[in-house]
Every structure is written in C-alpha cells, then in structure tokens.
JSON list of C-alpha atoms in Angstrom, two decimals:
[
{"chain": "A", "resi": 11, "resn": "MET", "atom": "CA", "xyz": [0.00, 0.00, 0.00]},
{"chain": "A", "resi": 12, "resn": "THR", "atom": "CA", "xyz": [1.54, 3.28, -1.04]},
{"chain": "A", "resi": 13, "resn": "THR", "atom": "CA", "xyz": [-0.82, 5.74, 0.60]},
{"chain": "A", "resi": 14, "resn": "SER", "atom": "CA", "xyz": [-0.10, 7.52, 3.85]},
{"chain": "A", "resi": 15, "resn": "ILE", "atom": "CA", "xyz": [-1.39, 6.15, 7.15]},
{"chain": "A", "resi": 16, "resn": "ASN", "atom": "CA", "xyz": [-3.31, 9.43, 7.32]},
{"chain": "A", "resi": 17, "resn": "ASP", "atom": "CA", "xyz": [-5.49, 8.04, 4.50]},
{"chain": "A", "resi": 18, "resn": "ALA", "atom": "CA", "xyz": [-6.22, 4.69, 6.17]},
{"chain": "A", "resi": 19, "resn": "PRO", "atom": "CA", "xyz": [-9.89, 3.74, 6.64]},
{"chain": "A", "resi": 20, "resn": "HIS", "atom": "CA", "xyz": [-11.33, 4.39, 10.10]},
{"chain": "A", "resi": 21, "resn": "GLY", "atom": "CA", "xyz": [-12.38, 1.32, 12.11]},
{"chain": "A", "resi": 22, "resn": "ILE", "atom": "CA", "xyz": [-10.48, -1.24, 10.01]},
{"chain": "A", "resi": 23, "resn": "THR", "atom": "CA", "xyz": [-7.89, -3.54, 11.58]},
{"chain": "A", "resi": 24, "resn": "LEU", "atom": "CA", "xyz": [-4.53, -2.69, 10.05]},
{"chain": "A", "resi": 25, "resn": "VAL", "atom": "CA", "xyz": [-1.05, -4.17, 9.97]},
{"chain": "A", "resi": 26, "resn": "LEU", "atom": "CA", "xyz": [1.58, -1.42, 10.38]},
{"chain": "A", "resi": 27, "resn": "ASP", "atom": "CA", "xyz": [5.19, -2.16, 9.49]},
{"chain": "A", "resi": 28, "resn": "THR", "atom": "CA", "xyz": [7.47, 0.38, 11.16]},
{"chain": "A", "resi": 29, "resn": "THR", "atom": "CA", "xyz": [10.94, 1.59, 10.28]},
{"chain": "A", "resi": 30, "resn": "ASP", "atom": "CA", "xyz": [12.44, -0.02, 13.41]},
{"chain": "A", "resi": 31, "resn": "GLY", "atom": "CA", "xyz": [11.11, -3.48, 12.48]},
{"chain": "A", "resi": 32, "resn": "LYS", "atom": "CA", "xyz": [8.19, -3.50, 14.92]},
{"chain": "A", "resi": 33, "resn": "ILE", "atom": "CA", "xyz": [4.79, -4.58, 13.61]},
{"chain": "A", "resi": 34, "resn": "VAL", "atom": "CA", "xyz": [1.58, -3.25, 15.12]},
{"chain": "A", "resi": 35, "resn": "ILE", "atom": "CA", "xyz": [-1.81, -4.80, 14.41]},
{"chain": "A", "resi": 36, "resn": "GLY", "atom": "CA", "xyz": [-4.88, -2.97, 15.64]},
{"chain": "A", "resi": 37, "resn": "ARG", "atom": "CA", "xyz": [-8.10, -1.19, 14.79]},
{"chain": "A", "resi": 38, "resn": "PHE", "atom": "CA", "xyz": [-7.29, 2.19, 13.24]},
{"chain": "A", "resi": 39, "resn": "ASP", "atom": "CA", "xyz": [-9.03, 5.16, 14.83]},
{"chain": "A", "resi": 40, "resn": "CYS", "atom": "CA", "xyz": [-7.40, 8.33, 13.51]},
{"chain": "A", "resi": 41, "resn": "SER", "atom": "CA", "xyz": [-4.24, 10.25, 12.78]},
{"chain": "A", "resi": 42, "resn": "ASP", "atom": "CA", "xyz": [-3.48, 13.82, 13.74]},
{"chain": "A", "resi": 43, "resn": "GLY", "atom": "CA", "xyz": [-0.59, 13.97, 11.27]},
{"chain": "A", "resi": 44, "resn": "ARG", "atom": "CA", "xyz": [2.00, 13.19, 13.95]},
{"chain": "A", "resi": 45, "resn": "GLU", "atom": "CA", "xyz": [0.61, 10.01, 15.54]},
{"chain": "A", "resi": 46, "resn": "ALA", "atom": "CA", "xyz": [-1.78, 7.28, 14.48]},
{"chain": "A", "resi": 47, "resn": "LEU", "atom": "CA", "xyz": [-4.12, 5.97, 17.18]},
{"chain": "A", "resi": 48, "resn": "LEU", "atom": "CA", "xyz": [-5.09, 2.30, 17.13]},
{"chain": "A", "resi": 49, "resn": "HIS", "atom": "CA", "xyz": [-7.17, 0.23, 19.54]},
{"chain": "A", "resi": 50, "resn": "ASP", "atom": "CA", "xyz": [-6.98, -3.36, 20.79]},
{"chain": "A", "resi": 51, "resn": "CYS", "atom": "CA", "xyz": [-3.44, -3.84, 19.46]},
{"chain": "A", "resi": 52, "resn": "ALA", "atom": "CA", "xyz": [-0.87, -6.58, 19.38]},
{"chain": "A", "resi": 53, "resn": "THR", "atom": "CA", "xyz": [2.79, -5.80, 18.72]},
{"chain": "A", "resi": 54, "resn": "PHE", "atom": "CA", "xyz": [5.63, -7.83, 17.28]},
{"chain": "A", "resi": 55, "resn": "GLU", "atom": "CA", "xyz": [9.16, -6.98, 18.33]},
{"chain": "A", "resi": 56, "resn": "PRO", "atom": "CA", "xyz": [12.05, -7.82, 15.98]},
{"chain": "A", "resi": 57, "resn": "GLY", "atom": "CA", "xyz": [14.37, -10.49, 17.30]},
{"chain": "A", "resi": 58, "resn": "SER", "atom": "CA", "xyz": [11.60, -12.44, 19.02]},
{"chain": "A", "resi": 59, "resn": "GLY", "atom": "CA", "xyz": [12.61, -15.63, 17.21]},
{"chain": "A", "resi": 60, "resn": "GLN", "atom": "CA", "xyz": [9.50, -15.84, 15.03]},
{"chain": "A", "resi": 61, "resn": "SER", "atom": "CA", "xyz": [9.30, -14.64, 11.45]},
{"chain": "A", "resi": 62, "resn": "PRO", "atom": "CA", "xyz": [7.41, -11.33, 11.28]},
{"chain": "A", "resi": 63, "resn": "GLU", "atom": "CA", "xyz": [5.25, -12.47, 8.36]},
{"chain": "A", "resi": 64, "resn": "GLU", "atom": "CA", "xyz": [4.45, -15.77, 10.09]},
{"chain": "A", "resi": 65, "resn": "TRP", "atom": "CA", "xyz": [3.27, -13.75, 13.10]},
{"chain": "A", "resi": 66, "resn": "VAL", "atom": "CA", "xyz": [1.05, -11.58, 10.87]},
{"chain": "A", "resi": 67, "resn": "ILE", "atom": "CA", "xyz": [-0.44, -14.67, 9.18]},
{"chain": "A", "resi": 68, "resn": "GLU", "atom": "CA", "xyz": [-1.02, -16.32, 12.58]},
{"chain": "A", "resi": 69, "resn": "THR", "atom": "CA", "xyz": [-2.77, -13.18, 13.78]},
{"chain": "A", "resi": 70, "resn": "ALA", "atom": "CA", "xyz": [-4.90, -13.03, 10.63]},
{"chain": "A", "resi": 71, "resn": "THR", "atom": "CA", "xyz": [-5.83, -16.69, 11.12]},
{"chain": "A", "resi": 72, "resn": "TYR", "atom": "CA", "xyz": [-6.60, -16.72, 14.86]},
{"chain": "A", "resi": 73, "resn": "GLY", "atom": "CA", "xyz": [-7.35, -13.09, 15.72]},
{"chain": "A", "resi": 74, "resn": "VAL", "atom": "CA", "xyz": [-5.58, -10.21, 17.44]},
{"chain": "A", "resi": 75, "resn": "ASP", "atom": "CA", "xyz": [-4.24, -11.04, 20.90]},
{"chain": "A", "resi": 76, "resn": "ALA", "atom": "CA", "xyz": [-4.83, -7.51, 22.19]},
{"chain": "A", "resi": 77, "resn": "GLN", "atom": "CA", "xyz": [-1.97, -6.45, 24.45]},
{"chain": "A", "resi": 78, "resn": "HIS", "atom": "CA", "xyz": [-2.77, -2.73, 24.36]},
{"chain": "A", "resi": 79, "resn": "ARG", "atom": "CA", "xyz": [-6.21, -1.11, 24.55]},
{"chain": "A", "resi": 80, "resn": "ASP", "atom": "CA", "xyz": [-4.91, 2.10, 22.95]},
{"chain": "A", "resi": 81, "resn": "TYR", "atom": "CA", "xyz": [-1.61, 2.40, 21.08]},
{"chain": "A", "resi": 82, "resn": "ARG", "atom": "CA", "xyz": [-0.02, 5.39, 19.38]},
{"chain": "A", "resi": 83, "resn": "VAL", "atom": "CA", "xyz": [2.46, 5.08, 16.53]},
{"chain": "A", "resi": 84, "resn": "PRO", "atom": "CA", "xyz": [4.46, 8.02, 15.16]},
{"chain": "A", "resi": 85, "resn": "VAL", "atom": "CA", "xyz": [3.26, 8.60, 11.59]},
{"chain": "A", "resi": 86, "resn": "ASP", "atom": "CA", "xyz": [6.79, 9.08, 10.29]},
{"chain": "A", "resi": 87, "resn": "SER", "atom": "CA", "xyz": [7.75, 5.59, 11.53]},
{"chain": "A", "resi": 88, "resn": "VAL", "atom": "CA", "xyz": [5.06, 3.79, 9.47]},
{"chain": "A", "resi": 89, "resn": "ARG", "atom": "CA", "xyz": [6.85, 2.19, 6.53]},
{"chain": "A", "resi": 90, "resn": "ARG", "atom": "CA", "xyz": [3.67, 0.63, 5.13]},
{"chain": "A", "resi": 91, "resn": "TRP", "atom": "CA", "xyz": [0.16, -0.37, 6.15]},
{"chain": "A", "resi": 92, "resn": "ARG", "atom": "CA", "xyz": [-2.28, -2.98, 4.94]},
{"chain": "A", "resi": 93, "resn": "LYS", "atom": "CA", "xyz": [-5.66, -4.31, 5.97]},
{"chain": "A", "resi": 94, "resn": "LEU", "atom": "CA", "xyz": [-5.45, -7.43, 8.14]},
{"chain": "A", "resi": 95, "resn": "CYS", "atom": "CA", "xyz": [-8.45, -8.90, 6.28]},
{"chain": "A", "resi": 96, "resn": "GLU", "atom": "CA", "xyz": [-6.37, -8.89, 3.08]},
{"chain": "A", "resi": 97, "resn": "VAL", "atom": "CA", "xyz": [-3.55, -10.99, 4.56]},
{"chain": "A", "resi": 98, "resn": "THR", "atom": "CA", "xyz": [-3.57, -14.53, 3.19]},
{"chain": "A", "resi": 99, "resn": "THR", "atom": "CA", "xyz": [-4.10, -16.88, 6.13]},
{"chain": "A", "resi": 100, "resn": "ALA", "atom": "CA", "xyz": [-2.55, -20.28, 6.76]},
{"chain": "A", "resi": 101, "resn": "SER", "atom": "CA", "xyz": [-4.56, -23.30, 5.69]}
]
C-alpha cells in the first residue's frame, strides 16, 4: 500500500510495518498527522525468534491477541500499512 497512514480507513484492523522493524496490528481510529491511534493492538518486536510475516499470518488466522487497549504510533515511523483482512491466512 503506497498511501499515507493518514489516508487509512477508520475502524479497520490494520497491519503497520514500522521503520524499526516493529509490527503493530490494531483497529485504526485516527491520525493527527503526527501520531496514528489504534485500539486493541498486538505488537511484534524484531528479534523475538518468530518470522514477522508468520506472526502476521497467525494473527490473521486466529485473531488479534490484544496487548494494548490504545496504542499510538508516530506517523513518520510507518513504513507501510495494509488491511489485516487482506492478509492470506494459513490453511
């Protein structure tokens, strides 16, 4: 997805890939141009031993294990975003 996180659809669960390797999955609320606010989020930290894309597919398959009720991500750290519902799940 090449559009800015500021253009993401409200209320949709998104996968955010950040410049530091962290992945955030949560329901997008809004962006004020500096930070994006998401709800009911799970986060993936690089170096956790699991493949980042495997974690995203697992989350798409089984649901978001919400670790954070509200989570803010700096807009300038979002490398790309995509809808979780468009991730191909494991069979």
